[in-house]
Amino acid sequence: AYSNLCLLLLLPPFTVLDFNPLLDETNRILTMEDPDNKKLRSTPRNADDVISLVMPYVTDPKDRESASLVNRTWLRADSETRYHVTMALCYASAPDRLSARFPNLRSLKLKGKPRAAMFNLIPDNWGGFVTPWVNEIALSLRRIRSVHFRRMIVRDLDLDVLARARGDELEVLKLDKCLGFSTDGLLSVVKHCRKIKTLLMDDSSFLEKDGKWLHELALHNTSLEVLNFYMTEFTKLSPRDLETIARNCHRSLVSVKVGDVEVLELLGFFKAAVNLEEFCGGALDEDPETPDKYIKLTFPPKLSRLGLTYLGANEMPILFPFAAQLRKLDLIYAFLETNDHCKLIQKCPNLEVLETRNVIGDKGLEVLAKCCKKLKRLRIERGADEEEMDDERRGADEDGNEDLGYLVTQRGLTALAHGCKELEYMAVYVTDITNECLRTIGAYLKNLRDFRLVLLDQEERIVADLPLDKGVRSLLMGCEKLRRFAFYLRPGGLTDVGLGYIGQYSPNVRWMLLGYVGETDEGLVEFSREGCCPKLQKLEMRGCCFSERAIAAAVMKLPSLRYLWVQGYRASETGQDLRVMSRPYWNIELIQARRVPEADEMGEVSEVEHPAHILAYYSLAGQRTDCPPTVRVLD
Amino acid sequence: MSKVTTELDFFGLEKKQTNNAPNKPKFKKLLDRRRSFREIQGAISKMDPEIIKSLLATGANPSETSTRSLSVPSTPKEDHQRILISPVHAPLTRPSTELVSGTVPMTIFYNGTVSVFQVSPNKAEDIMKVAMETSPKKDKSMEKHLSVIPPTTLRTKLFGQNIDGDLPIARRKSLQRFLEKRKER
């Protein structure tokens, strides 16, 4: 269809198309391939018809954006055939504008709170209410089949309205890191949306009243493909309902993620879910007195993506029989040590995605580099700080090498760069890093699209190779496909010159998170010079020393910037210096500094100071009218 | 009836093939284009909508328009090989982890900002005295904003732990929950 698309674009509007054999061919193909388009005439008479036939085949949102700017005909063709929209910030526009522009929308994804909410930095009531959007869907968006809310506030009433409005036509509902609802809302969805295929509540907070919603699913649903309540705290669910669902939906059910359900209660479920490809969650409870506790556990034959919560060294061998078919492994919530990682990973030559904590260490990364040549995505999360402080892990080995390989440093990352050339996504918390390592990454990992590095702030490790100016420059120059970039360091980690390099050498980067970079406002000046960060749409900064004025000045110079988040900066008395970036459609908000009671790792509760945040973004909807007291709108 | 087909070479494909092959069968051209569809993918967004507009408006003039190839905006490689000269003035350095003898980090929270200074205990006392000496016209809101935290209580008040008392790296909520659960198992 693409080649035909090109042909059509190569022809002017007024050609007598009836006699053109090429267009007849195209036309024939389009008629065959577009069964939805019943109104299609056998031969298009004019340009309008042609472009409306062609437009559905233009799928990339950026292409659509450009095409819609040509003229009103093309705009209309785009509007009527745009089926999916993602709004990176729900406050960027208004629900009625969305439905007016895209009346035939089938799929909608909205994000609410800033990403910092995942790190406990944003007040729960900050905003991102789904109510106005759900009401608009009920009123005007009658083709919606798929809804994805991420980091938003969802109430039972919202779920009820949505469920009743869309009924059996709703196929996908994702409540992704949301809060505010209860199991009553879920029950309403399941009752009214009998044909639902994807139901996701991953990492959401809600009030659990009972397990009726799962029971209702078990009673009536036969089309479920994806069920996800990973990282939730359900306690009233019945494993038998899960088994029933698996049996009723055995043809379609391919992915299930659950909370802390004892794995032994899932034996029946695993036997019934014969087409299951992905499973995460459960809870393994190792018992030293019954080492054969999980011996009866069998997994579905097609299982290739797996994560077992609290998996320990003793139970690890249950994976060995099918480790070779594993493509994705989630060890973030496992209880494995460095050597356990080594043992497991070397049995997984087909691994494409690995997620784990930094206990994997350089040793584990070296095994990964040696054995997993197909690795595409790697995420290394920050474990407990005790994991690094343990005396057994530090000190020297027999040869006098101080690095025992239990920490993640340049040693492991360098091995990865040499061994896993297919890497596209790499997010790592490291204890140490060098310029040479970053240079090596730039030299070998040419497929990287998303690179995130956080240098941990453990006082006991002295990082010798700062600043990382030269290294980051080499990395950015080498990884030409990079679209997402995070660089979170410590004071002295990057000079103003280095920050300038980041600006100069990121031609394709759309999103950046920068932490403790630069030394003075001059760094921001270098970062935002003409030609720097041409495609940067979203910028997050934390712990930097820049003044309000410098931040605002930089914002005015970054040509594609539409979203800014900053915490930790040199504030003026009332935020007035931010007015340097006042302009039409640009909303500027402050989340005021607050004191929040928090429990630390020892369990002691103290009042913690949260410094102020700046949040600024383009919006066609005017200023927010639903702010909590902690959010101040600058007008 | 003569067939008038004007080709507007939006994607610059004709650069690859010779332009002077008017007798090439149309079917062969179709195949050639199918082969190069990869190049076309995503090229639309790089086309300036204004240019499409103007080309559609001018209509058919093959000699003028067919050789016009629209170049993709090049990555700004040339422009950015300038040599950057570091600022002449001494940059404002932040306190390093190496401590000057006798001094300890002192963190001051003021009006939503955090500042850290290396001070000796005596100096710290002086600073605290000054802060507590309020003028007769005491401004209550000022008092609320200014809180000077002496070094010893620093760690417990600020998220727990960090080198020099600034914004420590925040933990992901989900991992924090997991680490707490792990202690119980």
JSON list of N, CA and C in Angstrom, two decimals, chain A residues 77-143:
[
{"chain": "A", "resi": 77, "resn": "ALA", "atom": "N", "xyz": [-9.31, 15.49, 5.78]},
{"chain": "A", "resi": 77, "resn": "ALA", "atom": "CA", "xyz": [-9.02, 14.07, 5.56]},
{"chain": "A", "resi": 77, "resn": "ALA", "atom": "C", "xyz": [-8.29, 13.49, 6.77]},
{"chain": "A", "resi": 78, "resn": "ASP", "atom": "N", "xyz": [-7.38, 14.25, 7.31]},
{"chain": "A", "resi": 78, "resn": "ASP", "atom": "CA", "xyz": [-6.67, 13.79, 8.52]},
{"chain": "A", "resi": 78, "resn": "ASP", "atom": "C", "xyz": [-7.62, 13.71, 9.71]},
{"chain": "A", "resi": 79, "resn": "SER", "atom": "N", "xyz": [-8.40, 14.75, 9.91]},
{"chain": "A", "resi": 79, "resn": "SER", "atom": "CA", "xyz": [-9.30, 14.79, 11.07]},
{"chain": "A", "resi": 79, "resn": "SER", "atom": "C", "xyz": [-10.25, 13.60, 11.09]},
{"chain": "A", "resi": 80, "resn": "GLU", "atom": "N", "xyz": [-10.80, 13.30, 9.91]},
{"chain": "A", "resi": 80, "resn": "GLU", "atom": "CA", "xyz": [-11.83, 12.26, 9.87]},
{"chain": "A", "resi": 80, "resn": "GLU", "atom": "C", "xyz": [-11.25, 10.87, 10.00]},
{"chain": "A", "resi": 81, "resn": "THR", "atom": "N", "xyz": [-9.96, 10.74, 9.69]},
{"chain": "A", "resi": 81, "resn": "THR", "atom": "CA", "xyz": [-9.39, 9.39, 9.72]},
{"chain": "A", "resi": 81, "resn": "THR", "atom": "C", "xyz": [-8.30, 9.22, 10.77]},
{"chain": "A", "resi": 82, "resn": "ARG", "atom": "N", "xyz": [-8.20, 10.17, 11.71]},
{"chain": "A", "resi": 82, "resn": "ARG", "atom": "CA", "xyz": [-7.22, 9.97, 12.78]},
{"chain": "A", "resi": 82, "resn": "ARG", "atom": "C", "xyz": [-7.86, 9.08, 13.81]},
{"chain": "A", "resi": 83, "resn": "TYR", "atom": "N", "xyz": [-7.23, 7.94, 14.07]},
{"chain": "A", "resi": 83, "resn": "TYR", "atom": "CA", "xyz": [-7.85, 6.96, 14.95]},
{"chain": "A", "resi": 83, "resn": "TYR", "atom": "C", "xyz": [-7.21, 6.88, 16.32]},
{"chain": "A", "resi": 84, "resn": "HIS", "atom": "N", "xyz": [-5.96, 7.35, 16.41]},
{"chain": "A", "resi": 84, "resn": "HIS", "atom": "CA", "xyz": [-5.32, 7.32, 17.73]},
{"chain": "A", "resi": 84, "resn": "HIS", "atom": "C", "xyz": [-4.69, 8.66, 18.06]},
{"chain": "A", "resi": 85, "resn": "VAL", "atom": "N", "xyz": [-4.86, 9.08, 19.29]},
{"chain": "A", "resi": 85, "resn": "VAL", "atom": "CA", "xyz": [-4.18, 10.30, 19.76]},
{"chain": "A", "resi": 85, "resn": "VAL", "atom": "C", "xyz": [-3.57, 10.01, 21.12]},
{"chain": "A", "resi": 86, "resn": "THR", "atom": "N", "xyz": [-2.31, 10.44, 21.28]},
{"chain": "A", "resi": 86, "resn": "THR", "atom": "CA", "xyz": [-1.68, 10.44, 22.60]},
{"chain": "A", "resi": 86, "resn": "THR", "atom": "C", "xyz": [-1.47, 11.88, 23.02]},
{"chain": "A", "resi": 87, "resn": "MET", "atom": "N", "xyz": [-2.00, 12.24, 24.18]},
{"chain": "A", "resi": 87, "resn": "MET", "atom": "CA", "xyz": [-1.71, 13.57, 24.71]},
{"chain": "A", "resi": 87, "resn": "MET", "atom": "C", "xyz": [-0.72, 13.41, 25.84]},
{"chain": "A", "resi": 88, "resn": "ALA", "atom": "N", "xyz": [0.49, 13.91, 25.62]},
{"chain": "A", "resi": 88, "resn": "ALA", "atom": "CA", "xyz": [1.54, 13.72, 26.61]},
{"chain": "A", "resi": 88, "resn": "ALA", "atom": "C", "xyz": [1.22, 14.46, 27.91]},
{"chain": "A", "resi": 89, "resn": "LEU", "atom": "N", "xyz": [0.34, 15.47, 27.84]},
{"chain": "A", "resi": 89, "resn": "LEU", "atom": "CA", "xyz": [-0.15, 16.12, 29.04]},
{"chain": "A", "resi": 89, "resn": "LEU", "atom": "C", "xyz": [-1.61, 16.45, 28.80]},
{"chain": "A", "resi": 90, "resn": "CYS", "atom": "N", "xyz": [-2.47, 15.95, 29.67]},
{"chain": "A", "resi": 90, "resn": "CYS", "atom": "CA", "xyz": [-3.91, 16.12, 29.44]},
{"chain": "A", "resi": 90, "resn": "CYS", "atom": "C", "xyz": [-4.34, 17.58, 29.47]},
{"chain": "A", "resi": 91, "resn": "TYR", "atom": "N", "xyz": [-3.54, 18.46, 30.08]},
{"chain": "A", "resi": 91, "resn": "TYR", "atom": "CA", "xyz": [-3.91, 19.87, 30.14]},
{"chain": "A", "resi": 91, "resn": "TYR", "atom": "C", "xyz": [-3.49, 20.65, 28.90]},
{"chain": "A", "resi": 92, "resn": "ALA", "atom": "N", "xyz": [-2.92, 19.97, 27.91]},
{"chain": "A", "resi": 92, "resn": "ALA", "atom": "CA", "xyz": [-2.47, 20.66, 26.70]},
{"chain": "A", "resi": 92, "resn": "ALA", "atom": "C", "xyz": [-3.64, 21.11, 25.84]},
{"chain": "A", "resi": 93, "resn": "SER", "atom": "N", "xyz": [-4.77, 20.46, 26.01]},
{"chain": "A", "resi": 93, "resn": "SER", "atom": "CA", "xyz": [-5.93, 20.88, 25.24]},
{"chain": "A", "resi": 93, "resn": "SER", "atom": "C", "xyz": [-7.18, 20.56, 26.03]},
{"chain": "A", "resi": 94, "resn": "ALA", "atom": "N", "xyz": [-8.34, 20.83, 25.44]},
{"chain": "A", "resi": 94, "resn": "ALA", "atom": "CA", "xyz": [-9.60, 20.59, 26.13]},
{"chain": "A", "resi": 94, "resn": "ALA", "atom": "C", "xyz": [-10.36, 19.46, 25.45]},
{"chain": "A", "resi": 95, "resn": "PRO", "atom": "N", "xyz": [-11.17, 18.73, 26.21]},
{"chain": "A", "resi": 95, "resn": "PRO", "atom": "CA", "xyz": [-11.89, 17.59, 25.64]},
{"chain": "A", "resi": 95, "resn": "PRO", "atom": "C", "xyz": [-12.74, 17.96, 24.41]},
{"chain": "A", "resi": 96, "resn": "ASP", "atom": "N", "xyz": [-13.39, 19.10, 24.45]},
{"chain": "A", "resi": 96, "resn": "ASP", "atom": "CA", "xyz": [-14.25, 19.41, 23.30]},
{"chain": "A", "resi": 96, "resn": "ASP", "atom": "C", "xyz": [-13.41, 19.75, 22.06]},
{"chain": "A", "resi": 97, "resn": "ARG", "atom": "N", "xyz": [-12.25, 20.29, 22.26]},
{"chain": "A", "resi": 97, "resn": "ARG", "atom": "CA", "xyz": [-11.38, 20.55, 21.11]},
{"chain": "A", "resi": 97, "resn": "ARG", "atom": "C", "xyz": [-10.93, 19.24, 20.48]},
{"chain": "A", "resi": 98, "resn": "LEU", "atom": "N", "xyz": [-10.65, 18.27, 21.34]},
{"chain": "A", "resi": 98, "resn": "LEU", "atom": "CA", "xyz": [-10.20, 16.97, 20.84]},
{"chain": "A", "resi": 98, "resn": "LEU", "atom": "C", "xyz": [-11.27, 16.32, 19.98]},
{"chain": "A", "resi": 99, "resn": "SER", "atom": "N", "xyz": [-12.51, 16.33, 20.49]},
{"chain": "A", "resi": 99, "resn": "SER", "atom": "CA", "xyz": [-13.56, 15.63, 19.74]},
{"chain": "A", "resi": 99, "resn": "SER", "atom": "C", "xyz": [-13.96, 16.41, 18.50]},
{"chain": "A", "resi": 100, "resn": "ALA", "atom": "N", "xyz": [-13.80, 17.74, 18.53]},
{"chain": "A", "resi": 100, "resn": "ALA", "atom": "CA", "xyz": [-14.11, 18.52, 17.34]},
{"chain": "A", "resi": 100, "resn": "ALA", "atom": "C", "xyz": [-13.10, 18.24, 16.24]},
{"chain": "A", "resi": 101, "resn": "ARG", "atom": "N", "xyz": [-11.85, 18.10, 16.64]},
{"chain": "A", "resi": 101, "resn": "ARG", "atom": "CA", "xyz": [-10.78, 17.87, 15.67]},
{"chain": "A", "resi": 101, "resn": "ARG", "atom": "C", "xyz": [-10.74, 16.44, 15.17]},
{"chain": "A", "resi": 102, "resn": "PHE", "atom": "N", "xyz": [-10.98, 15.49, 16.06]},
{"chain": "A", "resi": 102, "resn": "PHE", "atom": "CA", "xyz": [-10.89, 14.07, 15.68]},
{"chain": "A", "resi": 102, "resn": "PHE", "atom": "C", "xyz": [-12.15, 13.33, 16.09]},
{"chain": "A", "resi": 103, "resn": "PRO", "atom": "N", "xyz": [-13.23, 13.53, 15.36]},
{"chain": "A", "resi": 103, "resn": "PRO", "atom": "CA", "xyz": [-14.53, 12.97, 15.79]},
{"chain": "A", "resi": 103, "resn": "PRO", "atom": "C", "xyz": [-14.60, 11.45, 15.72]},
{"chain": "A", "resi": 104, "resn": "ASN", "atom": "N", "xyz": [-13.73, 10.83, 14.93]},
{"chain": "A", "resi": 104, "resn": "ASN", "atom": "CA", "xyz": [-13.83, 9.38, 14.76]},
{"chain": "A", "resi": 104, "resn": "ASN", "atom": "C", "xyz": [-12.76, 8.62, 15.53]},
{"chain": "A", "resi": 105, "resn": "LEU", "atom": "N", "xyz": [-12.28, 9.25, 16.56]},
{"chain": "A", "resi": 105, "resn": "LEU", "atom": "CA", "xyz": [-11.20, 8.66, 17.35]},
{"chain": "A", "resi": 105, "resn": "LEU", "atom": "C", "xyz": [-11.59, 7.29, 17.89]},
{"chain": "A", "resi": 106, "resn": "ARG", "atom": "N", "xyz": [-10.66, 6.32, 17.77]},
{"chain": "A", "resi": 106, "resn": "ARG", "atom": "CA", "xyz": [-10.93, 4.98, 18.28]},
{"chain": "A", "resi": 106, "resn": "ARG", "atom": "C", "xyz": [-10.12, 4.68, 19.53]},
{"chain": "A", "resi": 107, "resn": "SER", "atom": "N", "xyz": [-8.99, 5.41, 19.66]},
{"chain": "A", "resi": 107, "resn": "SER", "atom": "CA", "xyz": [-8.07, 5.08, 20.74]},
{"chain": "A", "resi": 107, "resn": "SER", "atom": "C", "xyz": [-7.46, 6.34, 21.32]},
{"chain": "A", "resi": 108, "resn": "LEU", "atom": "N", "xyz": [-7.46, 6.47, 22.63]},
{"chain": "A", "resi": 108, "resn": "LEU", "atom": "CA", "xyz": [-6.98, 7.68, 23.28]},
{"chain": "A", "resi": 108, "resn": "LEU", "atom": "C", "xyz": [-6.05, 7.33, 24.43]},
{"chain": "A", "resi": 109, "resn": "LYS", "atom": "N", "xyz": [-4.89, 8.01, 24.46]},
{"chain": "A", "resi": 109, "resn": "LYS", "atom": "CA", "xyz": [-3.98, 7.84, 25.59]},
{"chain": "A", "resi": 109, "resn": "LYS", "atom": "C", "xyz": [-3.72, 9.21, 26.19]},
{"chain": "A", "resi": 110, "resn": "LEU", "atom": "N", "xyz": [-3.95, 9.34, 27.49]},
{"chain": "A", "resi": 110, "resn": "LEU", "atom": "CA", "xyz": [-3.73, 10.61, 28.19]},
{"chain": "A", "resi": 110, "resn": "LEU", "atom": "C", "xyz": [-2.77, 10.42, 29.35]},
{"chain": "A", "resi": 111, "resn": "LYS", "atom": "N", "xyz": [-1.88, 11.40, 29.53]},
{"chain": "A", "resi": 111, "resn": "LYS", "atom": "CA", "xyz": [-1.01, 11.37, 30.70]},
{"chain": "A", "resi": 111, "resn": "LYS", "atom": "C", "xyz": [-1.29, 12.59, 31.55]},
{"chain": "A", "resi": 112, "resn": "GLY", "atom": "N", "xyz": [-1.24, 12.42, 32.85]},
{"chain": "A", "resi": 112, "resn": "GLY", "atom": "CA", "xyz": [-1.58, 13.51, 33.75]},
{"chain": "A", "resi": 112, "resn": "GLY", "atom": "C", "xyz": [-0.38, 14.05, 34.49]},
{"chain": "A", "resi": 113, "resn": "LYS", "atom": "N", "xyz": [-0.11, 13.46, 35.66]},
{"chain": "A", "resi": 113, "resn": "LYS", "atom": "CA", "xyz": [0.93, 14.00, 36.52]},
{"chain": "A", "resi": 113, "resn": "LYS", "atom": "C", "xyz": [2.30, 13.94, 35.90]},
{"chain": "A", "resi": 114, "resn": "PRO", "atom": "N", "xyz": [3.17, 14.88, 36.29]},
{"chain": "A", "resi": 114, "resn": "PRO", "atom": "CA", "xyz": [4.56, 14.80, 35.84]},
{"chain": "A", "resi": 114, "resn": "PRO", "atom": "C", "xyz": [5.18, 13.46, 36.22]},
{"chain": "A", "resi": 115, "resn": "ARG", "atom": "N", "xyz": [6.19, 13.04, 35.45]},
{"chain": "A", "resi": 115, "resn": "ARG", "atom": "CA", "xyz": [6.86, 11.76, 35.70]},
{"chain": "A", "resi": 115, "resn": "ARG", "atom": "C", "xyz": [7.38, 11.65, 37.13]},
{"chain": "A", "resi": 116, "resn": "ALA", "atom": "N", "xyz": [7.71, 12.81, 37.70]},
{"chain": "A", "resi": 116, "resn": "ALA", "atom": "CA", "xyz": [8.25, 12.83, 39.06]},
{"chain": "A", "resi": 116, "resn": "ALA", "atom": "C", "xyz": [7.28, 12.21, 40.07]},
{"chain": "A", "resi": 117, "resn": "ALA", "atom": "N", "xyz": [6.01, 12.08, 39.69]},
{"chain": "A", "resi": 117, "resn": "ALA", "atom": "CA", "xyz": [5.02, 11.46, 40.58]},
{"chain": "A", "resi": 117, "resn": "ALA", "atom": "C", "xyz": [5.39, 10.02, 40.89]},
{"chain": "A", "resi": 118, "resn": "MET", "atom": "N", "xyz": [6.10, 9.35, 39.97]},
{"chain": "A", "resi": 118, "resn": "MET", "atom": "CA", "xyz": [6.49, 7.96, 40.18]},
{"chain": "A", "resi": 118, "resn": "MET", "atom": "C", "xyz": [7.58, 7.86, 41.24]},
{"chain": "A", "resi": 119, "resn": "PHE", "atom": "N", "xyz": [8.12, 9.02, 41.65]},
{"chain": "A", "resi": 119, "resn": "PHE", "atom": "CA", "xyz": [9.18, 9.06, 42.64]},
{"chain": "A", "resi": 119, "resn": "PHE", "atom": "C", "xyz": [8.72, 9.80, 43.89]},
{"chain": "A", "resi": 120, "resn": "ASN", "atom": "N", "xyz": [7.42, 9.82, 44.08]},
{"chain": "A", "resi": 120, "resn": "ASN", "atom": "CA", "xyz": [6.84, 10.42, 45.29]},
{"chain": "A", "resi": 120, "resn": "ASN", "atom": "C", "xyz": [7.11, 11.91, 45.42]},
{"chain": "A", "resi": 121, "resn": "LEU", "atom": "N", "xyz": [7.29, 12.62, 44.33]},
{"chain": "A", "resi": 121, "resn": "LEU", "atom": "CA", "xyz": [7.64, 14.03, 44.43]},
{"chain": "A", "resi": 121, "resn": "LEU", "atom": "C", "xyz": [6.45, 14.96, 44.18]},
{"chain": "A", "resi": 122, "resn": "ILE", "atom": "N", "xyz": [5.35, 14.41, 43.70]},
{"chain": "A", "resi": 122, "resn": "ILE", "atom": "CA", "xyz": [4.20, 15.24, 43.33]},
{"chain": "A", "resi": 122, "resn": "ILE", "atom": "C", "xyz": [3.04, 14.93, 44.28]},
{"chain": "A", "resi": 123, "resn": "PRO", "atom": "N", "xyz": [2.36, 15.95, 44.79]},
{"chain": "A", "resi": 123, "resn": "PRO", "atom": "CA", "xyz": [1.22, 15.67, 45.67]},
{"chain": "A", "resi": 123, "resn": "PRO", "atom": "C", "xyz": [0.17, 14.81, 44.96]},
{"chain": "A", "resi": 124, "resn": "ASP", "atom": "N", "xyz": [-0.43, 13.89, 45.69]},
{"chain": "A", "resi": 124, "resn": "ASP", "atom": "CA", "xyz": [-1.42, 12.99, 45.09]},
{"chain": "A", "resi": 124, "resn": "ASP", "atom": "C", "xyz": [-2.56, 13.72, 44.40]},
{"chain": "A", "resi": 125, "resn": "ASN", "atom": "N", "xyz": [-2.95, 14.86, 44.99]},
{"chain": "A", "resi": 125, "resn": "ASN", "atom": "CA", "xyz": [-4.11, 15.59, 44.45]},
{"chain": "A", "resi": 125, "resn": "ASN", "atom": "C", "xyz": [-3.70, 16.66, 43.44]},
{"chain": "A", "resi": 126, "resn": "TRP", "atom": "N", "xyz": [-2.52, 16.53, 42.89]},
{"chain": "A", "resi": 126, "resn": "TRP", "atom": "CA", "xyz": [-2.00, 17.55, 41.96]},
{"chain": "A", "resi": 126, "resn": "TRP", "atom": "C", "xyz": [-2.96, 17.82, 40.82]},
{"chain": "A", "resi": 127, "resn": "GLY", "atom": "N", "xyz": [-3.55, 16.78, 40.30]},
{"chain": "A", "resi": 127, "resn": "GLY", "atom": "CA", "xyz": [-4.48, 16.99, 39.18]},
{"chain": "A", "resi": 127, "resn": "GLY", "atom": "C", "xyz": [-4.42, 15.83, 38.21]},
{"chain": "A", "resi": 128, "resn": "GLY", "atom": "N", "xyz": [-4.86, 16.08, 36.97]},
{"chain": "A", "resi": 128, "resn": "GLY", "atom": "CA", "xyz": [-4.94, 15.02, 35.98]},
{"chain": "A", "resi": 128, "resn": "GLY", "atom": "C", "xyz": [-6.21, 14.22, 36.16]},
{"chain": "A", "resi": 129, "resn": "PHE", "atom": "N", "xyz": [-7.34, 14.91, 36.29]},
{"chain": "A", "resi": 129, "resn": "PHE", "atom": "CA", "xyz": [-8.63, 14.23, 36.49]},
{"chain": "A", "resi": 129, "resn": "PHE", "atom": "C", "xyz": [-9.15, 13.73, 35.15]},
{"chain": "A", "resi": 130, "resn": "VAL", "atom": "N", "xyz": [-9.62, 12.50, 35.12]},
{"chain": "A", "resi": 130, "resn": "VAL", "atom": "CA", "xyz": [-10.14, 11.96, 33.85]},
{"chain": "A", "resi": 130, "resn": "VAL", "atom": "C", "xyz": [-11.57, 12.39, 33.60]},
{"chain": "A", "resi": 131, "resn": "THR", "atom": "N", "xyz": [-12.24, 12.94, 34.60]},
{"chain": "A", "resi": 131, "resn": "THR", "atom": "CA", "xyz": [-13.67, 13.23, 34.50]},
{"chain": "A", "resi": 131, "resn": "THR", "atom": "C", "xyz": [-14.07, 13.98, 33.23]},
{"chain": "A", "resi": 132, "resn": "PRO", "atom": "N", "xyz": [-13.49, 15.14, 32.95]},
{"chain": "A", "resi": 132, "resn": "PRO", "atom": "CA", "xyz": [-13.94, 15.84, 31.74]},
{"chain": "A", "resi": 132, "resn": "PRO", "atom": "C", "xyz": [-13.72, 15.04, 30.46]},
{"chain": "A", "resi": 133, "resn": "TRP", "atom": "N", "xyz": [-12.70, 14.21, 30.43]},
{"chain": "A", "resi": 133, "resn": "TRP", "atom": "CA", "xyz": [-12.40, 13.42, 29.23]},
{"chain": "A", "resi": 133, "resn": "TRP", "atom": "C", "xyz": [-13.40, 12.28, 29.07]},
{"chain": "A", "resi": 134, "resn": "VAL", "atom": "N", "xyz": [-13.71, 11.63, 30.18]},
{"chain": "A", "resi": 134, "resn": "VAL", "atom": "CA", "xyz": [-14.68, 10.54, 30.14]},
{"chain": "A", "resi": 134, "resn": "VAL", "atom": "C", "xyz": [-16.04, 11.07, 29.73]},
{"chain": "A", "resi": 135, "resn": "ASN", "atom": "N", "xyz": [-16.37, 12.24, 30.23]},
{"chain": "A", "resi": 135, "resn": "ASN", "atom": "CA", "xyz": [-17.66, 12.84, 29.86]},
{"chain": "A", "resi": 135, "resn": "ASN", "atom": "C", "xyz": [-17.72, 13.17, 28.37]},
{"chain": "A", "resi": 136, "resn": "GLU", "atom": "N", "xyz": [-16.60, 13.62, 27.84]},
{"chain": "A", "resi": 136, "resn": "GLU", "atom": "CA", "xyz": [-16.56, 13.94, 26.41]},
{"chain": "A", "resi": 136, "resn": "GLU", "atom": "C", "xyz": [-16.67, 12.67, 25.58]},
{"chain": "A", "resi": 137, "resn": "ILE", "atom": "N", "xyz": [-16.02, 11.61, 26.03]},
{"chain": "A", "resi": 137, "resn": "ILE", "atom": "CA", "xyz": [-16.12, 10.33, 25.32]},
{"chain": "A", "resi": 137, "resn": "ILE", "atom": "C", "xyz": [-17.56, 9.89, 25.27]},
{"chain": "A", "resi": 138, "resn": "ALA", "atom": "N", "xyz": [-18.24, 10.02, 26.41]},
{"chain": "A", "resi": 138, "resn": "ALA", "atom": "CA", "xyz": [-19.64, 9.59, 26.47]},
{"chain": "A", "resi": 138, "resn": "ALA", "atom": "C", "xyz": [-20.50, 10.44, 25.55]},
{"chain": "A", "resi": 139, "resn": "LEU", "atom": "N", "xyz": [-20.16, 11.71, 25.46]},
{"chain": "A", "resi": 139, "resn": "LEU", "atom": "CA", "xyz": [-20.98, 12.65, 24.69]},
{"chain": "A", "resi": 139, "resn": "LEU", "atom": "C", "xyz": [-20.71, 12.59, 23.19]},
{"chain": "A", "resi": 140, "resn": "SER", "atom": "N", "xyz": [-19.46, 12.65, 22.79]},
{"chain": "A", "resi": 140, "resn": "SER", "atom": "CA", "xyz": [-19.14, 12.84, 21.37]},
{"chain": "A", "resi": 140, "resn": "SER", "atom": "C", "xyz": [-18.24, 11.80, 20.72]},
{"chain": "A", "resi": 141, "resn": "LEU", "atom": "N", "xyz": [-17.50, 11.05, 21.48]},
{"chain": "A", "resi": 141, "resn": "LEU", "atom": "CA", "xyz": [-16.53, 10.14, 20.85]},
{"chain": "A", "resi": 141, "resn": "LEU", "atom": "C", "xyz": [-17.11, 8.74, 20.85]},
{"chain": "A", "resi": 142, "resn": "ARG", "atom": "N", "xyz": [-17.97, 8.50, 19.86]},
{"chain": "A", "resi": 142, "resn": "ARG", "atom": "CA", "xyz": [-18.75, 7.27, 19.86]},
{"chain": "A", "resi": 142, "resn": "ARG", "atom": "C", "xyz": [-18.04, 6.09, 19.24]},
{"chain": "A", "resi": 143, "resn": "ARG", "atom": "N", "xyz": [-16.78, 6.28, 18.85]},
{"chain": "A", "resi": 143, "resn": "ARG", "atom": "CA", "xyz": [-16.07, 5.15, 18.23]},
{"chain": "A", "resi": 143, "resn": "ARG", "atom": "C", "xyz": [-14.94, 4.66, 19.12]}
]
